[in-house]
């Protein structure tokens, strides 16, 4: 066997061994692995995270004063950093044994080494090979290696490498330099673009126009966009993408733990429930998730109703599934639902994160990944992530208590980095490819260098002069960091100088960040520079504008030629000023039942009603989990309901106390607003609690002073409503829930609608203008002309009512009959127009007519709506602000733009 060894050749393709049987090109790690095989030293690999855990235990056991303070504050980062130092010292050849007069850091490493039970790493593998070869030097073991061709002079290599190559020579292996290749000065062409898409198109055209001429691709950056352009031209993908910790397969465990540890983030819970991990088995079925669809949909709907866990709606999911458990599939779904429910309703205490508790909490995830992941690379990777995490926990010990930071570090370290699932190299004979300049063979010809961006140097461990002297006393050979960097630079230059022509395609920015040319380009420019000439000026001489390759109906560059037609420039169409959609008559688009929210959509934006109710288009359930004011409003509504019902059951007279309100609020927060319990939300939670308690004390107290007694909360109503449409009468049930229904001593009813809102002026203005349509609909449902109505603004703690005992502002009595007539007239007009095929978007049209849009600041948009409302009132009409900035359909109506 013949081996070509180079310091920068790790990662070279096995097919790049000069095309001869028994010939390979390897770097340091590749040579170590080959020698381990020949010397019977192979062993199962141990994940780096497990070694870090082992080293953390050794640091704790050694308890050296130099590392103690840092380890107490951040044990995992300290162990990871010190293990890297330890491995660097071992790779340099040091035998870490305690000796007098050692520098503090070296002494700490030696003390920890004495206490460590550490699995072997790459440095230990190298040390073991050197030790065994030295032991066998008197009677060499047949290695089956004829020659090792070294790209670098052995004496220039760091650590144990010169000794290893010397031992190989003593074992009968010919260690000789690589035959010198003719050093040339390749023709240089530098193409720079403003963005990666243009660069990808340029590189793809170059490769597509070769007509069989050989070319080598050097891809030092991801080729995902380039691969897309190659596929468009019917060519194979290069498939280069750096490994990353952000791959989907490595996010499953962190997401799972985020809902297994208190407090539970309902937004993360929604993301976990909605996570799909496998493609759909058939075209008419859904992608497969960790949580089956029948469970996923029910739990997501429960979160949309109650953004917390363990409440009545959540528990109703389990009850519904239990009723269907006679079906085997439903029984399996029930088992999974119970496991998920137990996980999030009884989460782990963040102060008691021990390995046994974490192991128990993740057992269901392991079983589910194993059941789903047979043969799927992503799920196999996710399962390996979990197994490594569990191995780390086993190493740390049963009594070890993990903090939140340490747990996060362990989860990240256990996952490592994974390849991109969309970067897959494809076979082709049109070119060869590599990822490092040093891997290029000096064969002449054309090289396309994709990327050529400056890369951060690998600095390694830096020792000071005293530490270097100490390490050398312990047997190490430490070379200067500059000399180490020169090894890689020289190797890269050798590869580039062996090309006949170097076509560099790079972009001036990547991921919205400016880039700089690769440092090797500066070396190539320096070889061409005259005395005193600036390198940047030399590079400028070789820069080519990609647009100059277009001309005469062809694209031609550096020997590559493609026919090309340049389409005429077309100016993008201006956004339509009229948002109205006109279609064929649609008399079938009528409601089967009406609620006030539907009525508000019909009045404010007919398109919104048509999309949501008429056509049944809705955002995914995971996007409907309430947050912010909507979530808090639901919470406080439920607090009122609980207080009223509990007071009635217990026979309590008078309003509830502040303590009773606070106690009920605290009990319901985990069920209805659990995200407020998350770290960093303490101020928001405290503010909400204080505001809600103060407001509800005012609410119940003012009602009592006004002589009003609450008779029901969240009372459902359903009344028949006849709409006189042009195409005939339509009778539909009008239904909803009245927040609070009270009555005075004479039995006169009062309907109060509760609002948690920051818009303190909105509801008083609607009431004063006679446009409180929601209140009118609730009063109409009572069929009592004496009914009074009003709002209570929960955030402000104020009533909006014509009753002076509730609201001292002297507001006019709401004309319920007129407001309800306006409501039904507007609903009728909207349904007639929709039935005729004309569907307007009134709220969006008001903004568009004013030259505004979704990006308009809310204060300016409110002024625009206020002007439109005044104009409509003057003509006897009404304008409802449908809040386009929160609408799910602003892209469909055209207000957000044209994405077609």
PDB file of N, CA, C and O in Angstrom, residues 826-868:
ATOM      1  N   UNK A 826     -76.626  45.824   7.693  1.00  0.00           N
ATOM      2  CA  UNK A 826     -75.282  45.650   7.142  1.00  0.00           C
ATOM      3  C   UNK A 826     -75.002  44.186   6.813  1.00  0.00           C
ATOM      4  O   UNK A 826     -74.378  43.872   5.792  1.00  0.00           O
ATOM      5  N   UNK A 827     -75.460  43.264   7.657  1.00  0.00           N
ATOM      6  CA  UNK A 827     -75.283  41.837   7.377  1.00  0.00           C
ATOM      7  C   UNK A 827     -76.004  41.467   6.097  1.00  0.00           C
ATOM      8  O   UNK A 827     -75.469  40.755   5.231  1.00  0.00           O
ATOM      9  N   UNK A 828     -77.225  41.946   5.957  1.00  0.00           N
ATOM     10  CA  UNK A 828     -78.026  41.635   4.765  1.00  0.00           C
ATOM     11  C   UNK A 828     -77.361  42.167   3.508  1.00  0.00           C
ATOM     12  O   UNK A 828     -77.240  41.460   2.496  1.00  0.00           O
ATOM     13  N   UNK A 829     -76.906  43.411   3.557  1.00  0.00           N
ATOM     14  CA  UNK A 829     -76.248  44.000   2.391  1.00  0.00           C
ATOM     15  C   UNK A 829     -74.984  43.221   2.022  1.00  0.00           C
ATOM     16  O   UNK A 829     -74.701  42.984   0.841  1.00  0.00           O
ATOM     17  N   UNK A 830     -74.218  42.806   3.039  1.00  0.00           N
ATOM     18  CA  UNK A 830     -72.982  42.061   2.778  1.00  0.00           C
ATOM     19  C   UNK A 830     -73.282  40.720   2.126  1.00  0.00           C
ATOM     20  O   UNK A 830     -72.638  40.331   1.138  1.00  0.00           O
ATOM     21  N   UNK A 831     -74.258  39.976   2.639  1.00  0.00           N
ATOM     22  CA  UNK A 831     -74.576  38.663   2.077  1.00  0.00           C
ATOM     23  C   UNK A 831     -75.153  38.779   0.674  1.00  0.00           C
ATOM     24  O   UNK A 831     -74.913  37.910  -0.180  1.00  0.00           O
ATOM     25  N   UNK A 832     -75.933  39.847   0.411  1.00  0.00           N
ATOM     26  CA  UNK A 832     -76.433  40.064  -0.946  1.00  0.00           C
ATOM     27  C   UNK A 832     -75.277  40.285  -1.918  1.00  0.00           C
ATOM     28  O   UNK A 832     -75.249  39.701  -3.015  1.00  0.00           O
ATOM     29  N   UNK A 833     -74.312  41.124  -1.512  1.00  0.00           N
ATOM     30  CA  UNK A 833     -73.173  41.406  -2.397  1.00  0.00           C
ATOM     31  C   UNK A 833     -72.330  40.163  -2.629  1.00  0.00           C
ATOM     32  O   UNK A 833     -71.903  39.878  -3.760  1.00  0.00           O
ATOM     33  N   UNK A 834     -72.071  39.388  -1.568  1.00  0.00           N
ATOM     34  CA  UNK A 834     -71.286  38.159  -1.721  1.00  0.00           C
ATOM     35  C   UNK A 834     -72.010  37.186  -2.626  1.00  0.00           C
ATOM     36  O   UNK A 834     -71.402  36.534  -3.490  1.00  0.00           O
ATOM     37  N   UNK A 835     -73.341  37.065  -2.473  1.00  0.00           N
ATOM     38  CA  UNK A 835     -74.115  36.167  -3.326  1.00  0.00           C
ATOM     39  C   UNK A 835     -74.058  36.568  -4.783  1.00  0.00           C
ATOM     40  O   UNK A 835     -74.136  35.721  -5.675  1.00  0.00           O
ATOM     41  N   UNK A 836     -73.911  37.871  -5.049  1.00  0.00           N
ATOM     42  CA  UNK A 836     -73.822  38.362  -6.435  1.00  0.00           C
ATOM     43  C   UNK A 836     -72.408  38.275  -6.993  1.00  0.00           C
ATOM     44  O   UNK A 836     -72.186  38.573  -8.167  1.00  0.00           O
ATOM     45  N   UNK A 837     -71.435  37.903  -6.151  1.00  0.00           N
ATOM     46  CA  UNK A 837     -70.064  37.737  -6.620  1.00  0.00           C
ATOM     47  C   UNK A 837     -69.172  38.943  -6.431  1.00  0.00           C
ATOM     48  O   UNK A 837     -68.096  39.016  -7.013  1.00  0.00           O
ATOM     49  N   UNK A 838     -69.582  39.924  -5.624  1.00  0.00           N
ATOM     50  CA  UNK A 838     -68.767  41.110  -5.353  1.00  0.00           C
ATOM     51  C   UNK A 838     -68.400  41.108  -3.873  1.00  0.00           C
ATOM     52  O   UNK A 838     -69.260  41.288  -3.002  1.00  0.00           O
ATOM     53  N   UNK A 839     -67.101  40.896  -3.616  1.00  0.00           N
ATOM     54  CA  UNK A 839     -66.651  40.729  -2.227  1.00  0.00           C
ATOM     55  C   UNK A 839     -65.624  41.814  -1.921  1.00  0.00           C
ATOM     56  O   UNK A 839     -64.505  41.798  -2.449  1.00  0.00           O
ATOM     57  N   UNK A 840     -65.998  42.756  -1.091  1.00  0.00           N
ATOM     58  CA  UNK A 840     -65.117  43.879  -0.777  1.00  0.00           C
ATOM     59  C   UNK A 840     -64.265  43.583   0.445  1.00  0.00           C
ATOM     60  O   UNK A 840     -64.522  42.652   1.206  1.00  0.00           O
ATOM     61  N   UNK A 841     -63.242  44.425   0.614  1.00  0.00           N
ATOM     62  CA  UNK A 841     -62.387  44.384   1.808  1.00  0.00           C
ATOM     63  C   UNK A 841     -62.329  45.805   2.340  1.00  0.00           C
ATOM     64  O   UNK A 841     -61.359  46.539   2.128  1.00  0.00           O
ATOM     65  N   UNK A 842     -63.415  46.204   3.029  1.00  0.00           N
ATOM     66  CA  UNK A 842     -63.601  47.611   3.364  1.00  0.00           C
ATOM     67  C   UNK A 842     -62.461  48.186   4.188  1.00  0.00           C
ATOM     68  O   UNK A 842     -61.933  49.254   3.879  1.00  0.00           O
ATOM     69  N   UNK A 843     -62.054  47.474   5.234  1.00  0.00           N
ATOM     70  CA  UNK A 843     -61.007  48.022   6.102  1.00  0.00           C
ATOM     71  C   UNK A 843     -59.703  48.221   5.342  1.00  0.00           C
ATOM     72  O   UNK A 843     -59.038  49.256   5.464  1.00  0.00           O
ATOM     73  N   UNK A 844     -59.316  47.217   4.564  1.00  0.00           N
ATOM     74  CA  UNK A 844     -58.095  47.351   3.772  1.00  0.00           C
ATOM     75  C   UNK A 844     -58.220  48.411   2.707  1.00  0.00           C
ATOM     76  O   UNK A 844     -57.255  49.131   2.404  1.00  0.00           O
ATOM     77  N   UNK A 845     -59.421  48.548   2.119  1.00  0.00           N
ATOM     78  CA  UNK A 845     -59.622  49.545   1.068  1.00  0.00           C
ATOM     79  C   UNK A 845     -59.467  50.956   1.614  1.00  0.00           C
ATOM     80  O   UNK A 845     -58.941  51.849   0.933  1.00  0.00           O
ATOM     81  N   UNK A 846     -59.916  51.164   2.857  1.00  0.00           N
ATOM     82  CA  UNK A 846     -59.767  52.485   3.472  1.00  0.00           C
ATOM     83  C   UNK A 846     -58.287  52.863   3.570  1.00  0.00           C
ATOM     84  O   UNK A 846     -57.888  53.996   3.259  1.00  0.00           O
ATOM     85  N   UNK A 847     -57.470  51.891   3.987  1.00  0.00           N
ATOM     86  CA  UNK A 847     -56.022  52.157   4.060  1.00  0.00           C
ATOM     87  C   UNK A 847     -55.437  52.385   2.681  1.00  0.00           C
ATOM     88  O   UNK A 847     -54.648  53.319   2.468  1.00  0.00           O
ATOM     89  N   UNK A 848     -55.811  51.525   1.719  1.00  0.00           N
ATOM     90  CA  UNK A 848     -55.250  51.643   0.365  1.00  0.00           C
ATOM     91  C   UNK A 848     -55.626  52.990  -0.249  1.00  0.00           C
ATOM     92  O   UNK A 848     -54.795  53.649  -0.883  1.00  0.00           O
ATOM     93  N   UNK A 849     -56.863  53.436  -0.068  1.00  0.00           N
ATOM     94  CA  UNK A 849     -57.298  54.717  -0.646  1.00  0.00           C
ATOM     95  C   UNK A 849     -56.559  55.892  -0.027  1.00  0.00           C
ATOM     96  O   UNK A 849     -56.399  56.940  -0.662  1.00  0.00           O
ATOM     97  N   UNK A 850     -56.084  55.700   1.227  1.00  0.00           N
ATOM     98  CA  UNK A 850     -55.338  56.774   1.897  1.00  0.00           C
ATOM     99  C   UNK A 850     -53.842  56.678   1.637  1.00  0.00           C
ATOM    100  O   UNK A 850     -53.061  57.431   2.222  1.00  0.00           O
ATOM    101  N   UNK A 851     -53.453  55.748   0.733  1.00  0.00           N
ATOM    102  CA  UNK A 851     -52.030  55.571   0.453  1.00  0.00           C
ATOM    103  C   UNK A 851     -51.287  54.894   1.581  1.00  0.00           C
ATOM    104  O   UNK A 851     -50.064  55.038   1.709  1.00  0.00           O
ATOM    105  N   UNK A 852     -52.007  54.137   2.410  1.00  0.00           N
ATOM    106  CA  UNK A 852     -51.388  53.472   3.546  1.00  0.00           C
ATOM    107  C   UNK A 852     -51.458  51.952   3.358  1.00  0.00           C
ATOM    108  O   UNK A 852     -51.991  51.458   2.373  1.00  0.00           O
ATOM    109  N   UNK A 853     -50.858  51.232   4.304  1.00  0.00           N
ATOM    110  CA  UNK A 853     -50.832  49.777   4.216  1.00  0.00           C
ATOM    111  C   UNK A 853     -50.561  49.168   5.564  1.00  0.00           C
ATOM    112  O   UNK A 853     -50.686  49.830   6.611  1.00  0.00           O
ATOM    113  N   UNK A 854     -50.137  47.903   5.556  1.00  0.00           N
ATOM    114  CA  UNK A 854     -49.898  47.205   6.819  1.00  0.00           C
ATOM    115  C   UNK A 854     -48.728  47.795   7.588  1.00  0.00           C
ATOM    116  O   UNK A 854     -48.640  47.644   8.801  1.00  0.00           O
ATOM    117  N   UNK A 855     -47.809  48.439   6.886  1.00  0.00           N
ATOM    118  CA  UNK A 855     -46.655  49.034   7.563  1.00  0.00           C
ATOM    119  C   UNK A 855     -46.932  50.394   8.158  1.00  0.00           C
ATOM    120  O   UNK A 855     -46.060  50.979   8.801  1.00  0.00           O
ATOM    121  N   UNK A 856     -48.141  50.913   7.952  1.00  0.00           N
ATOM    122  CA  UNK A 856     -48.477  52.229   8.490  1.00  0.00           C
ATOM    123  C   UNK A 856     -48.523  52.173  10.020  1.00  0.00           C
ATOM    124  O   UNK A 856     -49.162  51.269  10.580  1.00  0.00           O
ATOM    125  N   UNK A 857     -47.882  53.094  10.710  1.00  0.00           N
ATOM    126  CA  UNK A 857     -47.958  53.094  12.175  1.00  0.00           C
ATOM    127  C   UNK A 857     -49.406  53.130  12.638  1.00  0.00           C
ATOM    128  O   UNK A 857     -50.254  53.806  12.036  1.00  0.00           O
ATOM    129  N   UNK A 858     -49.697  52.404  13.701  1.00  0.00           N
ATOM    130  CA  UNK A 858     -51.077  52.281  14.163  1.00  0.00           C
ATOM    131  C   UNK A 858     -51.726  53.629  14.455  1.00  0.00           C
ATOM    132  O   UNK A 858     -52.902  53.839  14.108  1.00  0.00           O
ATOM    133  N   UNK A 859     -51.038  54.596  15.087  1.00  0.00           N
ATOM    134  CA  UNK A 859     -51.693  55.894  15.320  1.00  0.00           C
ATOM    135  C   UNK A 859     -52.160  56.554  14.020  1.00  0.00           C
ATOM    136  O   UNK A 859     -53.243  57.158  13.979  1.00  0.00           O
ATOM    137  N   UNK A 860     -51.370  56.456  12.961  1.00  0.00           N
ATOM    138  CA  UNK A 860     -51.774  57.047  11.686  1.00  0.00           C
ATOM    139  C   UNK A 860     -52.963  56.291  11.086  1.00  0.00           C
ATOM    140  O   UNK A 860     -53.884  56.902  10.530  1.00  0.00           O
ATOM    141  N   UNK A 861     -52.933  54.951  11.194  1.00  0.00           N
ATOM    142  CA  UNK A 861     -54.050  54.168  10.670  1.00  0.00           C
ATOM    143  C   UNK A 861     -55.334  54.486  11.435  1.00  0.00           C
ATOM    144  O   UNK A 861     -56.419  54.573  10.835  1.00  0.00           O
ATOM    145  N   UNK A 862     -55.256  54.695  12.738  1.00  0.00           N
ATOM    146  CA  UNK A 862     -56.437  55.023  13.534  1.00  0.00           C
ATOM    147  C   UNK A 862     -57.037  56.355  13.103  1.00  0.00           C
ATOM    148  O   UNK A 862     -58.270  56.512  13.050  1.00  0.00           O
ATOM    149  N   UNK A 863     -56.188  57.294  12.764  1.00  0.00           N
ATOM    150  CA  UNK A 863     -56.694  58.580  12.277  1.00  0.00           C
ATOM    151  C   UNK A 863     -57.428  58.400  10.954  1.00  0.00           C
ATOM    152  O   UNK A 863     -58.464  59.028  10.709  1.00  0.00           O
ATOM    153  N   UNK A 864     -56.890  57.547  10.091  1.00  0.00           N
ATOM    154  CA  UNK A 864     -57.530  57.292   8.805  1.00  0.00           C
ATOM    155  C   UNK A 864     -58.899  56.661   9.011  1.00  0.00           C
ATOM    156  O   UNK A 864     -59.892  57.054   8.372  1.00  0.00           O
ATOM    157  N   UNK A 865     -58.993  55.675   9.898  1.00  0.00           N
ATOM    158  CA  UNK A 865     -60.286  55.030  10.174  1.00  0.00           C
ATOM    159  C   UNK A 865     -61.259  56.014  10.823  1.00  0.00           C
ATOM    160  O   UNK A 865     -62.466  56.000  10.543  1.00  0.00           O
ATOM    161  N   UNK A 866     -60.743  56.860  11.720  1.00  0.00           N
ATOM    162  CA  UNK A 866     -61.625  57.833  12.378  1.00  0.00           C
ATOM    163  C   UNK A 866     -62.259  58.764  11.357  1.00  0.00           C
ATOM    164  O   UNK A 866     -63.462  59.076  11.433  1.00  0.00           O
ATOM    165  N   UNK A 867     -61.452  59.206  10.368  1.00  0.00           N
ATOM    166  CA  UNK A 867     -62.005  60.074   9.321  1.00  0.00           C
ATOM    167  C   UNK A 867     -63.048  59.333   8.492  1.00  0.00           C
ATOM    168  O   UNK A 867     -64.107  59.889   8.144  1.00  0.00           O
ATOM    169  N   UNK A 868     -62.779  58.062   8.189  1.00  0.00           N
ATOM    170  CA  UNK A 868     -63.738  57.268   7.419  1.00  0.00           C
ATOM    171  C   UNK A 868     -65.017  57.036   8.214  1.00  0.00           C
ATOM    172  O   UNK A 868     -66.128  57.032   7.653  1.00  0.00           O
TER     173      UNK A 868
END
